[in-house]
Amino acid sequence: MDEIIEKLALSLPDIRKLPSVEARLIIAFRLAVVASRNAYDCFDQLSERLGGRLAATRILILAETIGFAWPEKFQIGRPCCSQTTPDEIWLAAALRLAAGNNRPAFDSLSCEMLGDGERERIFPDLRNFVAAYTG
């Protein structure tokens, strides 16, 4: 029981302490989610941040796919906030695994919260985004 309490007490990493590529992707994802929730056109900003229009399109698709598949509302920090959320840390790990085309590790990372069908939809969208990202 003490181990569980210790794990819960651990703070999440500050976004400024993450590798720069992960921090940039989390911030871009925050922008995509906030914009889609508020009907704000952020396409040009995402294109600039991510290295092109294709990457911007694919992160918007990824945000939509995750939003529909996630069992609860996907938690993101405010765009200006340096504190990360557990969901954002999952996203960074999932992107790393997709970049390495490591589907078994992605399934292991995600199987407790996502069903087979949800993982089947998310992993290809992660891979498509990674392929388009040139930031």
Short mmCIF file of N, CA and C in Angstrom, two decimals:
data_model
loop_
_atom_site.label_atom_id
_atom_site.label_comp_id
_atom_site.label_asym_id
_atom_site.label_seq_id
_atom_site.Cartn_x
_atom_site.Cartn_y
_atom_site.Cartn_z
N MET A 1 0.82 -1.19 0.00
CA MET A 1 0.00 0.00 0.00
C MET A 1 0.87 1.26 0.00
N ASP A 2 1.95 1.24 0.75
CA ASP A 2 2.83 2.40 0.81
C ASP A 2 3.44 2.72 -0.55
N GLU A 3 3.72 1.68 -1.35
CA GLU A 3 4.28 1.89 -2.69
C GLU A 3 3.30 2.66 -3.57
N ILE A 4 2.04 2.32 -3.48
CA ILE A 4 1.02 3.00 -4.27
C ILE A 4 0.93 4.46 -3.87
N ILE A 5 0.93 4.73 -2.59
CA ILE A 5 0.86 6.11 -2.10
C ILE A 5 2.08 6.90 -2.56
N GLU A 6 3.25 6.28 -2.52
CA GLU A 6 4.48 6.95 -2.98
C GLU A 6 4.40 7.29 -4.46
N LYS A 7 3.87 6.36 -5.26
CA LYS A 7 3.74 6.61 -6.70
C LYS A 7 2.77 7.76 -6.97
N LEU A 8 1.68 7.79 -6.21
CA LEU A 8 0.70 8.85 -6.40
C LEU A 8 1.26 10.21 -6.00
N ALA A 9 2.19 10.23 -5.07
CA ALA A 9 2.76 11.48 -4.59
C ALA A 9 3.81 12.05 -5.53
N LEU A 10 4.33 11.24 -6.45
CA LEU A 10 5.34 11.72 -7.38
C LEU A 10 4.74 12.78 -8.30
N SER A 11 5.48 13.83 -8.50
CA SER A 11 4.98 14.86 -9.40
C SER A 11 5.34 14.51 -10.84
N LEU A 12 4.56 15.01 -11.73
CA LEU A 12 4.80 14.80 -13.15
C LEU A 12 5.89 15.75 -13.62
N PRO A 13 6.59 15.38 -14.67
CA PRO A 13 7.70 16.23 -15.11
C PRO A 13 7.23 17.59 -15.63
N ASP A 14 8.05 18.57 -15.37
CA ASP A 14 7.85 19.90 -15.93
C ASP A 14 8.16 19.80 -17.43
N ILE A 15 7.35 20.41 -18.24
CA ILE A 15 7.53 20.31 -19.69
C ILE A 15 8.90 20.83 -20.12
N ARG A 16 9.45 21.76 -19.36
CA ARG A 16 10.76 22.32 -19.69
C ARG A 16 11.90 21.35 -19.43
N LYS A 17 11.61 20.28 -18.70
CA LYS A 17 12.63 19.27 -18.40
C LYS A 17 12.57 18.08 -19.36
N LEU A 18 11.57 18.05 -20.22
CA LEU A 18 11.45 16.98 -21.21
C LEU A 18 12.40 17.25 -22.37
N PRO A 19 12.74 16.20 -23.12
CA PRO A 19 13.49 16.44 -24.36
C PRO A 19 12.72 17.45 -25.22
N SER A 20 13.44 18.33 -25.89
CA SER A 20 12.79 19.43 -26.60
C SER A 20 11.75 18.96 -27.62
N VAL A 21 12.00 17.88 -28.31
CA VAL A 21 11.03 17.42 -29.30
C VAL A 21 9.73 17.00 -28.61
N GLU A 22 9.82 16.35 -27.46
CA GLU A 22 8.61 15.94 -26.75
C GLU A 22 7.85 17.16 -26.22
N ALA A 23 8.58 18.13 -25.70
CA ALA A 23 7.93 19.36 -25.22
C ALA A 23 7.21 20.06 -26.36
N ARG A 24 7.87 20.19 -27.51
CA ARG A 24 7.24 20.85 -28.67
C ARG A 24 5.98 20.11 -29.11
N LEU A 25 6.03 18.78 -29.12
CA LEU A 25 4.88 18.00 -29.56
C LEU A 25 3.73 18.11 -28.57
N ILE A 26 4.03 18.10 -27.29
CA ILE A 26 2.96 18.27 -26.29
C ILE A 26 2.32 19.64 -26.43
N ILE A 27 3.12 20.68 -26.60
CA ILE A 27 2.56 22.03 -26.76
C ILE A 27 1.72 22.11 -28.03
N ALA A 28 2.20 21.52 -29.12
CA ALA A 28 1.42 21.51 -30.37
C ALA A 28 0.11 20.75 -30.18
N PHE A 29 0.17 19.63 -29.46
CA PHE A 29 -1.05 18.86 -29.22
C PHE A 29 -2.03 19.66 -28.37
N ARG A 30 -1.51 20.36 -27.37
CA ARG A 30 -2.38 21.23 -26.57
C ARG A 30 -3.08 22.25 -27.46
N LEU A 31 -2.32 22.87 -28.33
CA LEU A 31 -2.89 23.87 -29.24
C LEU A 31 -3.97 23.24 -30.12
N ALA A 32 -3.70 22.06 -30.65
CA ALA A 32 -4.68 21.38 -31.51
C ALA A 32 -5.96 21.08 -30.76
N VAL A 33 -5.84 20.61 -29.53
CA VAL A 33 -7.03 20.26 -28.74
C VAL A 33 -7.81 21.51 -28.35
N VAL A 34 -7.12 22.51 -27.84
CA VAL A 34 -7.80 23.75 -27.43
C VAL A 34 -8.49 24.40 -28.63
N ALA A 35 -7.82 24.43 -29.75
CA ALA A 35 -8.41 25.03 -30.95
C ALA A 35 -9.64 24.26 -31.40
N SER A 36 -9.56 22.94 -31.40
CA SER A 36 -10.72 22.16 -31.86
C SER A 36 -11.89 22.28 -30.90
N ARG A 37 -11.62 22.40 -29.61
CA ARG A 37 -12.70 22.56 -28.63
C ARG A 37 -13.36 23.93 -28.73
N ASN A 38 -12.64 24.92 -29.25
CA ASN A 38 -13.15 26.29 -29.29
C ASN A 38 -13.37 26.81 -30.71
N ALA A 39 -13.38 25.93 -31.68
CA ALA A 39 -13.60 26.30 -33.09
C ALA A 39 -12.64 27.41 -33.53
N TYR A 40 -11.39 27.26 -33.13
CA TYR A 40 -10.35 28.23 -33.49
C TYR A 40 -9.47 27.61 -34.57
N ASP A 41 -9.19 28.36 -35.61
CA ASP A 41 -8.35 27.87 -36.70
C ASP A 41 -6.88 28.07 -36.33
N CYS A 42 -6.20 26.99 -36.01
CA CYS A 42 -4.79 27.05 -35.63
C CYS A 42 -3.90 26.38 -36.66
N PHE A 43 -4.44 26.12 -37.83
CA PHE A 43 -3.72 25.33 -38.83
C PHE A 43 -2.37 25.95 -39.21
N ASP A 44 -2.34 27.25 -39.45
CA ASP A 44 -1.08 27.89 -39.82
C ASP A 44 -0.06 27.81 -38.69
N GLN A 45 -0.51 28.02 -37.46
CA GLN A 45 0.40 27.92 -36.31
C GLN A 45 0.95 26.51 -36.15
N LEU A 46 0.09 25.51 -36.33
CA LEU A 46 0.54 24.13 -36.23
C LEU A 46 1.50 23.79 -37.37
N SER A 47 1.19 24.26 -38.56
CA SER A 47 2.06 24.00 -39.71
C SER A 47 3.46 24.53 -39.46
N GLU A 48 3.52 25.73 -38.91
CA GLU A 48 4.81 26.35 -38.61
C GLU A 48 5.56 25.57 -37.53
N ARG A 49 4.85 25.17 -36.49
CA ARG A 49 5.48 24.46 -35.36
C ARG A 49 5.94 23.05 -35.74
N LEU A 50 5.19 22.41 -36.64
CA LEU A 50 5.42 20.99 -36.91
C LEU A 50 6.15 20.73 -38.22
N GLY A 51 6.44 21.77 -38.97
CA GLY A 51 7.21 21.59 -40.19
C GLY A 51 6.41 21.37 -41.45
N GLY A 52 5.14 21.70 -41.44
CA GLY A 52 4.38 21.60 -42.68
C GLY A 52 2.90 21.32 -42.47
N ARG A 53 2.19 21.46 -43.56
CA ARG A 53 0.74 21.30 -43.54
C ARG A 53 0.31 19.85 -43.28
N LEU A 54 1.07 18.90 -43.81
CA LEU A 54 0.72 17.50 -43.61
C LEU A 54 0.81 17.13 -42.13
N ALA A 55 1.87 17.55 -41.46
CA ALA A 55 2.02 17.27 -40.04
C ALA A 55 0.90 17.94 -39.24
N ALA A 56 0.54 19.16 -39.61
CA ALA A 56 -0.55 19.86 -38.93
C ALA A 56 -1.87 19.10 -39.09
N THR A 57 -2.13 18.66 -40.30
CA THR A 57 -3.35 17.88 -40.55
C THR A 57 -3.36 16.61 -39.72
N ARG A 58 -2.21 15.95 -39.69
CA ARG A 58 -2.16 14.66 -38.99
C ARG A 58 -2.23 14.80 -37.47
N ILE A 59 -1.74 15.90 -36.91
CA ILE A 59 -1.89 16.05 -35.46
C ILE A 59 -3.34 16.39 -35.12
N LEU A 60 -4.03 17.10 -35.99
CA LEU A 60 -5.45 17.37 -35.76
C LEU A 60 -6.26 16.07 -35.83
N ILE A 61 -5.92 15.21 -36.79
CA ILE A 61 -6.58 13.91 -36.89
C ILE A 61 -6.28 13.07 -35.65
N LEU A 62 -5.02 13.07 -35.22
CA LEU A 62 -4.63 12.33 -34.03
C LEU A 62 -5.40 12.81 -32.80
N ALA A 63 -5.51 14.12 -32.64
CA ALA A 63 -6.26 14.68 -31.51
C ALA A 63 -7.71 14.22 -31.54
N GLU A 64 -8.29 14.20 -32.71
CA GLU A 64 -9.68 13.75 -32.84
C GLU A 64 -9.80 12.26 -32.53
N THR A 65 -8.91 11.46 -33.07
CA THR A 65 -8.95 10.02 -32.83
C THR A 65 -8.80 9.70 -31.35
N ILE A 66 -7.82 10.32 -30.70
CA ILE A 66 -7.61 10.09 -29.27
C ILE A 66 -8.82 10.58 -28.48
N GLY A 67 -9.36 11.73 -28.86
CA GLY A 67 -10.53 12.26 -28.16
C GLY A 67 -11.72 11.33 -28.19
N PHE A 68 -11.94 10.68 -29.32
CA PHE A 68 -13.06 9.74 -29.41
C PHE A 68 -12.77 8.41 -28.73
N ALA A 69 -11.51 7.99 -28.73
CA ALA A 69 -11.15 6.68 -28.20
C ALA A 69 -10.92 6.67 -26.70
N TRP A 70 -10.52 7.82 -26.15
CA TRP A 70 -10.12 7.87 -24.74
C TRP A 70 -11.33 7.60 -23.86
N PRO A 71 -11.18 6.81 -22.81
CA PRO A 71 -12.34 6.46 -21.98
C PRO A 71 -12.95 7.65 -21.24
N GLU A 72 -12.12 8.63 -20.90
CA GLU A 72 -12.60 9.87 -20.29
C GLU A 72 -12.03 11.02 -21.11
N LYS A 73 -12.31 12.22 -20.71
CA LYS A 73 -11.76 13.38 -21.41
C LYS A 73 -10.23 13.35 -21.31
N PHE A 74 -9.54 13.45 -22.45
CA PHE A 74 -8.07 13.46 -22.46
C PHE A 74 -7.61 14.75 -21.80
N GLN A 75 -6.81 14.61 -20.76
CA GLN A 75 -6.41 15.77 -19.96
C GLN A 75 -5.14 16.41 -20.53
N ILE A 76 -5.24 17.68 -20.86
CA ILE A 76 -4.08 18.43 -21.32
C ILE A 76 -3.90 19.63 -20.40
N GLY A 77 -2.66 20.10 -20.33
CA GLY A 77 -2.39 21.32 -19.59
C GLY A 77 -2.77 22.53 -20.43
N ARG A 78 -2.88 23.67 -19.78
CA ARG A 78 -3.10 24.91 -20.52
C ARG A 78 -1.87 25.16 -21.39
N PRO A 79 -2.02 25.78 -22.53
CA PRO A 79 -0.87 26.01 -23.41
C PRO A 79 0.30 26.71 -22.73
N CYS A 80 0.03 27.55 -21.75
CA CYS A 80 1.10 28.29 -21.07
C CYS A 80 1.64 27.58 -19.83
N CYS A 81 1.06 26.46 -19.47
CA CYS A 81 1.42 25.76 -18.22
C CYS A 81 2.62 24.85 -18.43
N SER A 82 3.54 24.88 -17.48
CA SER A 82 4.72 24.03 -17.60
C SER A 82 4.50 22.63 -17.02
N GLN A 83 3.45 22.44 -16.25
CA GLN A 83 3.17 21.13 -15.66
C GLN A 83 2.52 20.22 -16.69
N THR A 84 3.01 18.99 -16.78
CA THR A 84 2.42 18.02 -17.70
C THR A 84 1.32 17.24 -17.00
N THR A 85 0.52 16.55 -17.78
CA THR A 85 -0.52 15.69 -17.25
C THR A 85 -0.14 14.24 -17.52
N PRO A 86 -0.75 13.30 -16.80
CA PRO A 86 -0.48 11.89 -17.10
C PRO A 86 -0.81 11.53 -18.55
N ASP A 87 -1.88 12.10 -19.10
CA ASP A 87 -2.25 11.81 -20.48
C ASP A 87 -1.20 12.34 -21.45
N GLU A 88 -0.63 13.50 -21.16
CA GLU A 88 0.42 14.04 -22.03
C GLU A 88 1.69 13.18 -21.97
N ILE A 89 2.00 12.66 -20.80
CA ILE A 89 3.16 11.77 -20.67
C ILE A 89 2.90 10.48 -21.45
N TRP A 90 1.67 9.98 -21.39
CA TRP A 90 1.30 8.82 -22.21
C TRP A 90 1.51 9.15 -23.69
N LEU A 91 1.06 10.32 -24.12
CA LEU A 91 1.19 10.71 -25.52
C LEU A 91 2.65 10.74 -25.96
N ALA A 92 3.52 11.32 -25.14
CA ALA A 92 4.94 11.37 -25.48
C ALA A 92 5.51 9.96 -25.61
N ALA A 93 5.15 9.08 -24.69
CA ALA A 93 5.62 7.69 -24.76
C ALA A 93 5.06 6.99 -25.99
N ALA A 94 3.78 7.20 -26.27
CA ALA A 94 3.15 6.57 -27.44
C ALA A 94 3.80 7.05 -28.74
N LEU A 95 4.12 8.33 -28.81
CA LEU A 95 4.79 8.85 -30.01
C LEU A 95 6.18 8.24 -30.17
N ARG A 96 6.90 8.08 -29.06
CA ARG A 96 8.22 7.42 -29.12
C ARG A 96 8.08 6.00 -29.65
N LEU A 97 7.10 5.28 -29.16
CA LEU A 97 6.89 3.90 -29.58
C LEU A 97 6.46 3.83 -31.04
N ALA A 98 5.62 4.77 -31.47
CA ALA A 98 5.20 4.80 -32.87
C ALA A 98 6.39 5.12 -33.78
N ALA A 99 7.25 6.03 -33.33
CA ALA A 99 8.44 6.38 -34.12
C ALA A 99 9.33 5.16 -34.31
N GLY A 100 9.37 4.28 -33.31
CA GLY A 100 10.16 3.06 -33.41
C GLY A 100 9.37 1.89 -33.98
N ASN A 101 8.14 2.15 -34.40
CA ASN A 101 7.23 1.13 -34.94
C ASN A 101 7.11 -0.06 -33.98
N ASN A 102 7.00 0.24 -32.70
CA ASN A 102 6.95 -0.79 -31.67
C ASN A 102 5.51 -0.98 -31.20
N ARG A 103 4.74 -1.65 -32.00
CA ARG A 103 3.33 -1.88 -31.69
C ARG A 103 3.14 -2.70 -30.43
N PRO A 104 3.91 -3.78 -30.20
CA PRO A 104 3.70 -4.54 -28.96
C PRO A 104 3.89 -3.68 -27.70
N ALA A 105 4.90 -2.82 -27.70
CA ALA A 105 5.11 -1.96 -26.52
C ALA A 105 3.99 -0.93 -26.40
N PHE A 106 3.48 -0.41 -27.53
CA PHE A 106 2.35 0.51 -27.50
C PHE A 106 1.13 -0.20 -26.90
N ASP A 107 0.87 -1.42 -27.33
CA ASP A 107 -0.27 -2.17 -26.79
C ASP A 107 -0.10 -2.39 -25.29
N SER A 108 1.11 -2.70 -24.86
CA SER A 108 1.39 -2.90 -23.44
C SER A 108 1.17 -1.61 -22.65
N LEU A 109 1.61 -0.49 -23.21
CA LEU A 109 1.44 0.82 -22.58
C LEU A 109 -0.03 1.19 -22.44
N SER A 110 -0.84 0.79 -23.40
CA SER A 110 -2.21 1.30 -23.53
C SER A 110 -3.31 0.32 -23.19
N CYS A 111 -3.00 -0.94 -23.01
CA CYS A 111 -4.05 -1.97 -22.92
C CYS A 111 -4.96 -1.84 -21.70
N GLU A 112 -4.48 -1.20 -20.63
CA GLU A 112 -5.34 -1.08 -19.44
C GLU A 112 -6.42 -0.02 -19.60
N MET A 113 -6.20 0.93 -20.52
CA MET A 113 -7.19 2.00 -20.66
C MET A 113 -7.88 2.01 -22.01
N LEU A 114 -7.29 1.32 -23.01
CA LEU A 114 -7.87 1.33 -24.35
C LEU A 114 -8.10 -0.11 -24.82
N GLY A 115 -9.25 -0.31 -25.45
CA GLY A 115 -9.54 -1.63 -26.01
C GLY A 115 -8.78 -1.86 -27.31
N ASP A 116 -8.92 -3.07 -27.83
CA ASP A 116 -8.22 -3.43 -29.07
C ASP A 116 -8.58 -2.48 -30.22
N GLY A 117 -9.86 -2.19 -30.36
CA GLY A 117 -10.31 -1.33 -31.47
C GLY A 117 -9.75 0.08 -31.37
N GLU A 118 -9.73 0.61 -30.17
CA GLU A 118 -9.20 1.96 -29.98
C GLU A 118 -7.70 2.00 -30.29
N ARG A 119 -6.97 0.99 -29.82
CA ARG A 119 -5.53 0.94 -30.12
C ARG A 119 -5.29 0.76 -31.62
N GLU A 120 -6.17 0.00 -32.26
CA GLU A 120 -6.08 -0.21 -33.71
C GLU A 120 -6.24 1.10 -34.48
N ARG A 121 -7.05 2.01 -33.96
CA ARG A 121 -7.25 3.31 -34.62
C ARG A 121 -6.13 4.30 -34.28
N ILE A 122 -5.68 4.29 -33.03
CA ILE A 122 -4.72 5.30 -32.60
C ILE A 122 -3.31 5.04 -33.15
N PHE A 123 -2.85 3.80 -33.12
CA PHE A 123 -1.46 3.55 -33.51
C PHE A 123 -1.16 3.99 -34.95
N PRO A 124 -2.01 3.67 -35.93
CA PRO A 124 -1.71 4.16 -37.29
C PRO A 124 -1.71 5.70 -37.38
N ASP A 125 -2.58 6.36 -36.62
CA ASP A 125 -2.57 7.82 -36.63
C ASP A 125 -1.30 8.37 -35.99
N LEU A 126 -0.81 7.72 -34.95
CA LEU A 126 0.48 8.10 -34.37
C LEU A 126 1.58 7.94 -35.41
N ARG A 127 1.60 6.80 -36.09
CA ARG A 127 2.63 6.54 -37.11
C ARG A 127 2.53 7.55 -38.25
N ASN A 128 1.33 7.86 -38.69
CA ASN A 128 1.16 8.84 -39.77
C ASN A 128 1.66 10.22 -39.36
N PHE A 129 1.38 10.60 -38.13
CA PHE A 129 1.88 11.89 -37.66
C PHE A 129 3.41 11.89 -37.61
N VAL A 130 3.98 10.86 -37.03
CA VAL A 130 5.44 10.78 -36.91
C VAL A 130 6.09 10.86 -38.29
N ALA A 131 5.50 10.19 -39.28
CA ALA A 131 6.05 10.21 -40.64
C ALA A 131 6.01 11.61 -41.25
N ALA A 132 5.03 12.40 -40.86
CA ALA A 132 4.88 13.74 -41.45
C ALA A 132 5.64 14.82 -40.68
N TYR A 133 5.96 14.56 -39.42
CA TYR A 133 6.59 15.57 -38.57
C TYR A 133 8.03 15.82 -39.01
N THR A 134 8.35 17.09 -39.20
CA THR A 134 9.72 17.44 -39.59
C THR A 134 10.32 18.50 -38.68
N GLY A 135 9.64 18.79 -37.57
CA GLY A 135 10.06 19.83 -36.66
C GLY A 135 11.43 19.64 -36.17
#
